[in-house]
Amino acid sequence: QSFLGLFHSHDRPEMQDIIGIVAEETLPTVVGLTALTPDGTRVHLELLLLPFSARSHAPVSLTGLLAPLNPGESTQIFGNLTNFNLTS
């Protein structure tokens, strides 16, 4: 599944814009989002997206970090998160 495929269809255009900002303007970005745990609990997360240094003749690359906003709320998550929604 593609990275954008993790998000609801109504959030994909905005997420594509955010990825463009990080990749083309080489600006780190923090995005607020929610996702569902395997047991159906909604967790609030922050996604940090960082560009790798640009190299000639190389595709644009990004890296990221997904962190819970409230660590106590999601310390027992086992399995894949699904249904990502942008919040900010």
mmCIF file of C-alpha atoms in Angstrom:
data_model
loop_
_atom_site.group_PDB
_atom_site.id
_atom_site.type_symbol
_atom_site.label_atom_id
_atom_site.label_comp_id
_atom_site.label_asym_id
_atom_site.label_seq_id
_atom_site.Cartn_x
_atom_site.Cartn_y
_atom_site.Cartn_z
ATOM 1 C CA GLN A 1 0.000 0.000 0.000
ATOM 2 C CA SER A 2 1.287 3.463 -0.850
ATOM 3 C CA PHE A 3 1.898 6.050 1.838
ATOM 4 C CA LEU A 4 -0.982 8.200 0.561
ATOM 5 C CA GLY A 5 -3.170 5.092 0.526
ATOM 6 C CA LEU A 6 -3.024 5.038 4.331
ATOM 7 C CA PHE A 7 -5.149 8.213 4.430
ATOM 8 C CA HIS A 8 -8.858 8.646 3.799
ATOM 9 C CA SER A 9 -9.561 9.780 0.236
ATOM 10 C CA HIS A 10 -10.664 13.263 1.380
ATOM 11 C CA ASP A 11 -7.251 13.811 3.083
ATOM 12 C CA ARG A 12 -5.062 12.555 0.222
ATOM 13 C CA PRO A 13 -4.872 15.822 -1.792
ATOM 14 C CA GLU A 14 -3.803 17.787 1.291
ATOM 15 C CA MET A 15 -1.280 15.105 2.252
ATOM 16 C CA GLN A 16 0.093 15.170 -1.299
ATOM 17 C CA ASP A 17 0.550 18.954 -0.944
ATOM 18 C CA ILE A 18 2.365 18.466 2.376
ATOM 19 C CA ILE A 19 4.692 15.881 0.829
ATOM 20 C CA GLY A 20 5.378 18.331 -2.008
ATOM 21 C CA ILE A 21 6.341 21.049 0.448
ATOM 22 C CA VAL A 22 8.753 18.744 2.249
ATOM 23 C CA ALA A 23 10.269 17.332 -0.949
ATOM 24 C CA GLU A 24 10.409 20.351 -3.238
ATOM 25 C CA GLU A 25 11.024 23.119 -0.729
ATOM 26 C CA THR A 26 13.095 20.893 1.599
ATOM 27 C CA LEU A 27 11.136 22.071 4.621
ATOM 28 C CA PRO A 28 10.604 19.793 7.617
ATOM 29 C CA THR A 29 6.919 19.554 8.490
ATOM 30 C CA VAL A 30 4.864 18.353 11.455
ATOM 31 C CA VAL A 31 1.334 17.126 10.805
ATOM 32 C CA GLY A 32 -1.335 16.225 13.353
ATOM 33 C CA LEU A 33 -3.374 13.144 12.611
ATOM 34 C CA THR A 34 -5.470 10.368 14.087
ATOM 35 C CA ALA A 35 -5.522 6.658 13.331
ATOM 36 C CA LEU A 36 -7.339 3.543 14.478
ATOM 37 C CA THR A 37 -5.608 0.786 16.427
ATOM 38 C CA PRO A 38 -6.409 -2.859 15.673
ATOM 39 C CA ASP A 39 -8.989 -2.857 18.489
ATOM 40 C CA GLY A 40 -10.728 0.231 17.032
ATOM 41 C CA THR A 41 -9.372 2.821 19.476
ATOM 42 C CA ARG A 42 -8.646 6.218 17.898
ATOM 43 C CA VAL A 43 -5.206 7.581 18.791
ATOM 44 C CA HIS A 44 -3.859 11.088 18.248
ATOM 45 C CA LEU A 45 -0.445 11.287 16.611
ATOM 46 C CA GLU A 46 2.131 13.694 15.224
ATOM 47 C CA LEU A 47 3.919 12.929 11.980
ATOM 48 C CA LEU A 48 7.300 14.574 11.411
ATOM 49 C CA LEU A 49 8.393 14.538 7.758
ATOM 50 C CA LEU A 50 11.987 15.386 6.865
ATOM 51 C CA PRO A 51 13.639 15.691 3.452
ATOM 52 C CA PHE A 52 16.904 13.924 2.716
ATOM 53 C CA SER A 53 19.634 16.041 1.172
ATOM 54 C CA ALA A 54 19.049 16.488 -2.530
ATOM 55 C CA ARG A 55 21.427 14.583 -4.798
ATOM 56 C CA SER A 56 21.671 15.128 -8.506
ATOM 57 C CA HIS A 57 20.062 12.428 -10.651
ATOM 58 C CA ALA A 58 18.432 10.809 -7.591
ATOM 59 C CA PRO A 59 14.743 10.594 -6.754
ATOM 60 C CA VAL A 60 13.420 12.819 -3.997
ATOM 61 C CA SER A 61 13.523 11.004 -0.660
ATOM 62 C CA LEU A 62 11.811 11.643 2.654
ATOM 63 C CA THR A 63 11.959 10.121 6.081
ATOM 64 C CA GLY A 64 9.578 10.496 8.965
ATOM 65 C CA LEU A 65 8.653 9.758 12.533
ATOM 66 C CA LEU A 66 5.204 8.975 13.902
ATOM 67 C CA ALA A 67 4.756 9.731 17.608
ATOM 68 C CA PRO A 68 1.754 9.627 19.945
ATOM 69 C CA LEU A 69 0.612 13.007 21.311
ATOM 70 C CA ASN A 70 -0.357 11.333 24.571
ATOM 71 C CA PRO A 71 2.147 8.516 25.164
ATOM 72 C CA GLY A 72 -0.023 6.923 27.841
ATOM 73 C CA GLU A 73 -2.911 6.516 25.411
ATOM 74 C CA SER A 74 -1.033 4.333 22.940
ATOM 75 C CA THR A 75 1.727 2.450 24.740
ATOM 76 C CA GLN A 76 -0.006 -0.897 24.230
ATOM 77 C CA ILE A 77 -0.636 -0.815 20.486
ATOM 78 C CA PHE A 78 0.103 -4.107 18.775
ATOM 79 C CA GLY A 79 -0.529 -4.442 15.067
ATOM 80 C CA ASN A 80 -1.035 -1.979 12.247
ATOM 81 C CA LEU A 81 -2.626 1.441 12.523
ATOM 82 C CA THR A 82 -5.319 2.167 9.915
ATOM 83 C CA ASN A 83 -7.742 4.903 8.809
ATOM 84 C CA PHE A 84 -5.383 7.861 9.090
ATOM 85 C CA ASN A 85 -7.056 11.313 9.165
ATOM 86 C CA LEU A 86 -5.362 14.707 9.095
ATOM 87 C CA THR A 87 -6.220 16.984 12.002
ATOM 88 C CA SER A 88 -3.774 19.871 11.507
#
